[in-house]
Amino acid sequence: MSNKPLKYHNRRERPLHRLPFIGLRSDKSGASFWAVPRTGDYQGSVEAGEALACIYLKHLREHGTSPAGNLQFVVLEMCGMGSLGVHLSQEQNSLAGQIVGFFSTLDGWLAASAKGFGRNLDHADPLELLAKANTGLDLRKPAMGAK
C-alpha cells in the first residue's frame, strides 16, 4: 500500500473502480476495495473516512450499486479479508459471510436513499472531498483529479 495521495482513476472502465479508495493489488491479482494508506492520526483518519464515505454516497447517487452490492467488499478489505480466495479459518469464513450479508443489504438501501434523498450530494465537490481525505491521512500533496 502506497503513501501517495489518493486520486480518482477516471480512465478505469467501471465507475466503482474509479473511486480513489479502490486500487490494484500489489500482486496484480485484482482490485483492492480499500487501498487507503494507514497514515495520519486518529482524528485525521476519522475525517478522511468521512470524506471517503461522502465520495461513495455520491457514487451511489450517480451510479447506484451492483445487484449484489459493493460495500461488503470495502468492509472485507478493511478487515484484511479482501481476497476471499485466501485461506480463511472457519471463524473468519463465518464472519466474512456475516459481513457480506449485512453490508450487501445495507448497500442497496444506501443506494436507494442516495438516489431518492441525496440531492445535497449533487453539490458535494469531489475534489474538495478528496483533498479532505488526503489532509486527514496527512498526505499533504494537493489532491489530483484524473490519472
Coordinates of N, CA and C in Angstrom, one line a residue:
M1 N 0.9 -1.2 0.0 CA 0.0 0.0 0.0 C 0.9 1.2 0.0
S2 N 0.6 2.1 -0.9 CA 1.4 3.3 -1.1 C 1.0 4.5 -0.1
N3 N 1.9 5.3 0.2 CA 1.6 6.5 1.0 C 1.4 7.7 0.1
K4 N 1.1 7.5 -1.2 CA 0.9 8.6 -2.2 C -0.5 9.1 -1.9
P5 N -0.7 10.4 -2.3 CA -2.1 10.9 -2.1 C -3.1 10.1 -3.0
L6 N -4.3 10.0 -2.4 CA -5.4 9.3 -3.1 C -5.8 10.2 -4.3
K7 N -6.2 9.5 -5.4 CA -6.7 10.3 -6.6 C -7.8 9.4 -7.2
Y8 N -8.6 10.1 -8.0 CA -9.6 9.4 -8.8 C -8.9 8.7 -10.0
H9 N -9.5 7.6 -10.4 CA -8.9 6.8 -11.5 C -9.9 6.9 -12.7
N10 N -10.0 8.0 -13.3 CA -11.1 8.3 -14.3 C -11.0 7.5 -15.6
R11 N -9.8 6.9 -15.8 CA -9.7 6.1 -17.0 C -10.1 4.7 -16.9
R12 N -10.4 4.3 -15.7 CA -10.9 2.9 -15.5 C -12.3 2.7 -16.1
E13 N -12.5 1.5 -16.6 CA -13.8 1.2 -17.2 C -15.0 1.2 -16.3
R14 N -14.9 0.6 -15.2 CA -16.0 0.5 -14.2 C -16.0 1.7 -13.3
P15 N -17.2 2.4 -13.2 CA -17.3 3.6 -12.3 C -16.9 3.3 -10.9
L16 N -17.2 2.1 -10.3 CA -16.7 1.8 -9.0 C -15.2 1.8 -8.9
H17 N -14.5 1.3 -9.9 CA -13.1 1.3 -9.8 C -12.4 2.6 -10.0
R18 N -13.2 3.6 -10.3 CA -12.6 5.0 -10.5 C -12.5 5.7 -9.2
L19 N -13.1 5.2 -8.1 CA -13.1 5.8 -6.8 C -11.7 5.8 -6.2
P20 N -11.3 6.9 -5.5 CA -10.0 7.0 -5.0 C -9.5 5.9 -4.0
F21 N -10.5 5.3 -3.3 CA -10.1 4.3 -2.4 C -10.0 2.9 -3.0
I22 N -10.3 2.7 -4.2 CA -10.2 1.4 -4.9 C -8.9 1.4 -5.7
G23 N -8.1 0.4 -5.5 CA -6.8 0.3 -6.2 C -6.5 -1.1 -6.7
L24 N -5.4 -1.3 -7.3 CA -5.0 -2.6 -7.7 C -4.1 -3.2 -6.6
R25 N -4.3 -4.5 -6.5 CA -3.5 -5.3 -5.5 C -2.0 -5.2 -6.0
S26 N -1.1 -5.2 -5.0 CA 0.3 -5.1 -5.4 C 0.7 -6.3 -6.2
D27 N 0.1 -7.5 -6.0 CA 0.4 -8.7 -6.8 C -0.4 -8.7 -8.2
K28 N -1.1 -7.6 -8.5 CA -1.9 -7.5 -9.7 C -3.0 -8.6 -9.8
S29 N -3.4 -9.1 -8.7 CA -4.4 -10.2 -8.7 C -5.9 -9.7 -8.8
G30 N -6.0 -8.4 -8.9 CA -7.4 -7.8 -8.9 C -7.5 -6.5 -8.1
A31 N -8.7 -6.1 -7.9 CA -9.0 -4.8 -7.2 C -8.9 -5.0 -5.7
S32 N -8.3 -4.0 -5.1 CA -8.4 -3.8 -3.6 C -9.4 -2.8 -3.4
F33 N -10.4 -3.1 -2.6 CA -11.5 -2.2 -2.4 C -11.3 -1.2 -1.2
W34 N -10.1 -1.3 -0.6 CA -9.8 -0.3 0.4 C -8.3 -0.1 0.3
A35 N -7.8 0.6 -0.7 CA -6.4 0.9 -0.9 C -6.1 2.3 -0.4
V36 N -6.2 2.4 0.9 CA -6.1 3.7 1.6 C -4.9 3.6 2.6
P37 N -3.9 4.5 2.5 CA -2.8 4.4 3.4 C -3.2 4.5 4.8
R38 N -2.5 3.8 5.7 CA -2.8 3.8 7.1 C -1.8 4.8 7.7
T39 N -2.1 6.1 7.4 CA -1.3 7.2 7.9 C -2.2 8.2 8.6
G40 N -1.6 9.2 9.2 CA -2.3 10.3 9.9 C -2.7 9.8 11.3
D41 N -3.1 10.8 12.1 CA -3.6 10.4 13.4 C -5.0 10.0 13.4
Y42 N -5.5 9.7 14.6 CA -6.9 9.1 14.7 C -7.9 10.1 14.2
Q43 N -7.9 11.4 14.6 CA -8.9 12.3 14.2 C -8.8 12.6 12.7
G44 N -7.6 12.8 12.2 CA -7.4 13.0 10.8 C -8.0 11.8 10.0
S45 N -7.8 10.6 10.5 CA -8.3 9.4 9.8 C -9.8 9.3 9.8
V46 N -10.4 9.8 10.9 CA -11.9 9.9 11.0 C -12.4 10.9 9.9
E47 N -11.7 12.0 9.8 CA -12.1 13.0 8.8 C -11.9 12.4 7.4
A48 N -10.8 11.7 7.1 CA -10.6 11.0 5.8 C -11.7 10.0 5.6
G49 N -12.0 9.2 6.6 CA -13.1 8.2 6.4 C -14.4 8.9 6.1
E50 N -14.7 10.0 6.7 CA -16.0 10.7 6.4 C -16.0 11.2 5.0
A51 N -14.9 11.8 4.5 CA -14.8 12.3 3.2 C -15.0 11.2 2.2
L52 N -14.3 10.0 2.4 CA -14.4 8.9 1.5 C -15.8 8.3 1.5
A53 N -16.5 8.3 2.7 CA -17.9 7.9 2.7 C -18.8 8.8 1.9
C54 N -18.5 10.1 1.9 CA -19.3 11.0 1.1 C -19.0 10.8 -0.4
I55 N -17.8 10.5 -0.8 CA -17.5 10.1 -2.1 C -18.2 8.9 -2.6
Y56 N -18.3 7.9 -1.7 CA -19.0 6.7 -2.0 C -20.5 6.9 -2.2
L57 N -21.1 7.7 -1.3 CA -22.5 8.1 -1.4 C -22.8 8.8 -2.7
K58 N -21.9 9.7 -3.0 CA -22.1 10.5 -4.3 C -22.0 9.5 -5.5
H59 N -21.1 8.5 -5.4 CA -21.1 7.4 -6.4 C -22.4 6.7 -6.5
L60 N -22.9 6.3 -5.3 CA -24.2 5.6 -5.3 C -25.3 6.4 -5.9
R61 N -25.3 7.7 -5.6 CA -26.4 8.6 -6.2 C -26.3 8.6 -7.7
E62 N -25.0 8.7 -8.2 CA -24.9 8.8 -9.7 C -25.0 7.4 -10.4
H63 N -24.5 6.3 -9.8 CA -24.4 5.1 -10.5 C -25.1 3.9 -9.9
G64 N -25.7 4.1 -8.7 CA -26.3 3.0 -8.0 C -25.3 2.0 -7.5
T65 N -25.7 0.8 -7.2 CA -24.8 -0.3 -6.8 C -25.1 -1.5 -7.7
S66 N -24.2 -2.5 -7.6 CA -24.4 -3.7 -8.3 C -25.6 -4.5 -7.7
P67 N -26.2 -5.5 -8.3 CA -27.2 -6.2 -7.7 C -26.8 -6.9 -6.4
A68 N -25.5 -7.3 -6.3 CA -25.1 -7.9 -5.1 C -24.5 -6.9 -4.1
G69 N -24.4 -5.7 -4.5 CA -23.8 -4.7 -3.6 C -22.3 -4.6 -3.8
N70 N -21.7 -3.6 -3.2 CA -20.3 -3.4 -3.3 C -19.7 -3.1 -1.9
L71 N -20.5 -2.6 -1.0 CA -19.9 -2.1 0.3 C -19.3 -3.3 1.1
Q72 N -19.8 -4.5 1.0 CA -19.2 -5.6 1.7 C -17.8 -5.8 1.3
F73 N -17.4 -5.5 0.0 CA -16.0 -5.7 -0.4 C -15.1 -4.7 0.2
V74 N -15.6 -3.5 0.5 CA -14.9 -2.5 1.2 C -14.6 -2.9 2.6
V75 N -15.6 -3.4 3.3 CA -15.5 -3.8 4.7 C -14.6 -5.0 4.8
L76 N -14.8 -6.0 3.9 CA -13.9 -7.2 3.9 C -12.4 -6.8 3.8
E77 N -12.2 -5.8 2.9 CA -10.8 -5.3 2.7 C -10.3 -4.6 3.9
M78 N -11.1 -3.8 4.6 CA -10.8 -3.1 5.8 C -10.4 -4.1 6.9
C79 N -11.1 -5.3 6.9 CA -10.8 -6.3 7.9 C -9.7 -7.3 7.5
G80 N -9.1 -7.0 6.4 CA -8.0 -7.9 6.0 C -8.4 -9.2 5.4
M81 N -9.7 -9.3 4.9 CA -10.2 -10.5 4.3 C -10.7 -10.2 2.9
G82 N -10.0 -9.2 2.2 CA -10.5 -8.7 0.9 C -10.5 -9.7 -0.2
S83 N -9.5 -10.6 -0.2 CA -9.5 -11.6 -1.2 C -10.1 -12.9 -0.7
L84 N -11.3 -13.1 -1.0 CA -12.0 -14.3 -0.5 C -11.4 -15.6 -0.9
G85 N -10.4 -15.5 -1.9 CA -9.7 -16.7 -2.3 C -8.7 -17.2 -1.3
V86 N -8.4 -16.3 -0.3 CA -7.4 -16.7 0.7 C -7.9 -17.7 1.6
H87 N -7.0 -18.4 2.3 CA -7.5 -19.5 3.2 C -7.9 -18.8 4.5
L88 N -9.2 -19.0 4.8 CA -9.8 -18.4 6.0 C -10.1 -19.6 6.9
S89 N -10.0 -19.3 8.2 CA -10.4 -20.2 9.2 C -12.0 -20.3 9.2
Q90 N -12.5 -21.3 9.9 CA -14.0 -21.4 9.9 C -14.6 -20.2 10.5
E91 N -14.0 -19.6 11.6 CA -14.5 -18.5 12.3 C -14.4 -17.2 11.3
Q92 N -13.3 -17.1 10.6 CA -13.1 -16.0 9.7 C -14.1 -16.1 8.5
N93 N -14.3 -17.3 8.0 CA -15.3 -17.6 7.0 C -16.7 -17.2 7.4
S94 N -17.0 -17.5 8.6 CA -18.3 -17.2 9.2 C -18.5 -15.7 9.2
L95 N -17.5 -15.0 9.8 CA -17.5 -13.5 9.8 C -17.6 -12.9 8.4
A96 N -16.9 -13.4 7.5 CA -16.9 -12.9 6.1 C -18.4 -13.1 5.6
G97 N -19.0 -14.2 5.8 CA -20.4 -14.4 5.4 C -21.3 -13.4 6.0
Q98 N -21.1 -13.1 7.3 CA -21.9 -12.1 8.0 C -21.7 -10.7 7.4
I99 N -20.5 -10.4 7.1 CA -20.2 -9.1 6.6 C -20.9 -9.0 5.2
V100 N -20.7 -10.0 4.4 CA -21.3 -9.9 3.0 C -22.9 -9.8 3.1
G101 N -23.5 -10.6 4.0 CA -25.0 -10.4 4.1 C -25.4 -9.1 4.6
F102 N -24.7 -8.6 5.7 CA -25.1 -7.4 6.3 C -24.9 -6.2 5.4
F103 N -23.6 -6.1 4.9 CA -23.3 -4.9 4.1 C -23.9 -4.9 2.7
S104 N -24.1 -6.0 2.1 CA -24.7 -6.0 0.8 C -26.2 -5.6 0.9
T105 N -26.8 -5.9 2.0 CA -28.2 -5.5 2.2 C -28.2 -3.9 2.5
L106 N -27.3 -3.5 3.3 CA -27.2 -2.0 3.6 C -26.9 -1.2 2.3
D107 N -26.0 -1.8 1.4 CA -25.6 -1.1 0.2 C -26.8 -0.8 -0.7
G108 N -27.7 -1.7 -0.8 CA -29.0 -1.5 -1.6 C -29.8 -0.4 -1.0
W109 N -29.9 -0.4 0.3 CA -30.7 0.7 1.0 C -30.0 2.0 0.9
L110 N -28.7 2.0 1.0 CA -27.9 3.3 0.9 C -28.1 3.8 -0.6
A111 N -28.0 3.0 -1.6 CA -28.1 3.4 -2.9 C -29.5 4.0 -3.2
A112 N -30.5 3.4 -2.7 CA -31.9 3.9 -2.9 C -32.0 5.2 -2.1
S113 N -31.5 5.4 -1.0 CA -31.6 6.6 -0.2 C -30.8 7.7 -0.9
A114 N -29.6 7.4 -1.4 CA -28.8 8.4 -2.1 C -29.5 8.9 -3.3
K115 N -30.1 8.0 -4.1 CA -30.8 8.4 -5.3 C -32.0 9.2 -5.0
G116 N -32.8 8.8 -4.0 CA -34.1 9.4 -3.7 C -34.0 10.6 -2.8
F117 N -33.0 10.7 -1.9 CA -33.0 11.8 -0.9 C -31.6 12.5 -0.9
G118 N -30.7 12.2 -1.8 CA -29.4 12.7 -1.7 C -29.1 13.9 -2.5
R119 N -30.1 14.8 -2.7 CA -29.8 16.0 -3.5 C -28.6 16.8 -3.1
N120 N -28.4 16.8 -1.7 CA -27.2 17.6 -1.2 C -25.9 17.0 -1.8
L121 N -25.9 15.7 -2.1 CA -24.7 15.1 -2.7 C -24.4 15.7 -4.1
D122 N -25.4 16.2 -4.8 CA -25.1 16.8 -6.1 C -24.2 18.1 -5.9
H123 N -24.2 18.7 -4.8 CA -23.4 19.9 -4.6 C -22.0 19.6 -3.9
A124 N -21.8 18.4 -3.5 CA -20.5 18.0 -2.9 C -19.5 18.0 -4.0
D125 N -18.4 18.7 -3.8 CA -17.3 18.8 -4.8 C -16.4 17.6 -4.6
P126 N -16.3 16.7 -5.6 CA -15.4 15.5 -5.4 C -14.0 15.8 -5.1
L127 N -13.4 16.9 -5.7 CA -12.0 17.2 -5.4 C -11.8 17.8 -4.0
E128 N -12.8 18.5 -3.5 CA -12.7 19.0 -2.1 C -12.8 17.8 -1.2
L129 N -13.7 16.9 -1.4 CA -13.7 15.7 -0.6 C -12.4 14.9 -0.6
L130 N -11.8 14.8 -1.8 CA -10.6 14.1 -1.9 C -9.5 14.8 -1.2
A131 N -9.4 16.1 -1.3 CA -8.4 16.9 -0.6 C -8.6 16.7 0.9
K132 N -9.8 16.7 1.4 CA -10.1 16.5 2.9 C -9.6 15.1 3.3
A133 N -9.8 14.1 2.5 CA -9.3 12.8 2.8 C -7.8 12.7 2.8
N134 N -7.1 13.3 1.9 CA -5.7 13.4 1.8 C -5.1 14.1 3.0
T135 N -5.7 15.2 3.4 CA -5.3 16.0 4.5 C -5.4 15.2 5.8
G136 N -6.5 14.5 5.9 CA -6.7 13.7 7.1 C -5.8 12.6 7.2
L137 N -5.3 12.0 6.1 CA -4.3 11.0 6.1 C -2.9 11.5 6.2
D138 N -2.8 12.8 6.3 CA -1.5 13.5 6.4 C -0.7 13.3 5.1
L139 N -1.4 13.3 4.0 CA -0.7 13.2 2.7 C -0.8 14.6 2.1
R140 N 0.1 15.4 2.4 CA -0.1 16.9 2.3 C 0.0 17.4 0.8
K141 N 0.4 16.5 -0.1 CA 0.4 17.0 -1.5 C -1.0 17.3 -1.9
P142 N -1.3 18.2 -2.8 CA -2.6 18.6 -3.3 C -3.3 17.4 -4.0
A143 N -4.5 17.2 -3.8 CA -5.3 16.1 -4.4 C -5.3 16.3 -5.9
M144 N -5.1 15.2 -6.6 CA -5.1 15.3 -8.1 C -6.4 14.7 -8.6
G145 N -6.8 15.2 -9.8 CA -8.0 14.7 -10.4 C -7.8 13.5 -11.2
A146 N -8.0 13.5 -12.5 CA -7.8 12.3 -13.3 C -6.4 11.8 -13.4
K147 N -6.3 10.6 -13.6 CA -5.0 9.9 -13.8 C -4.5 10.2 -15.2

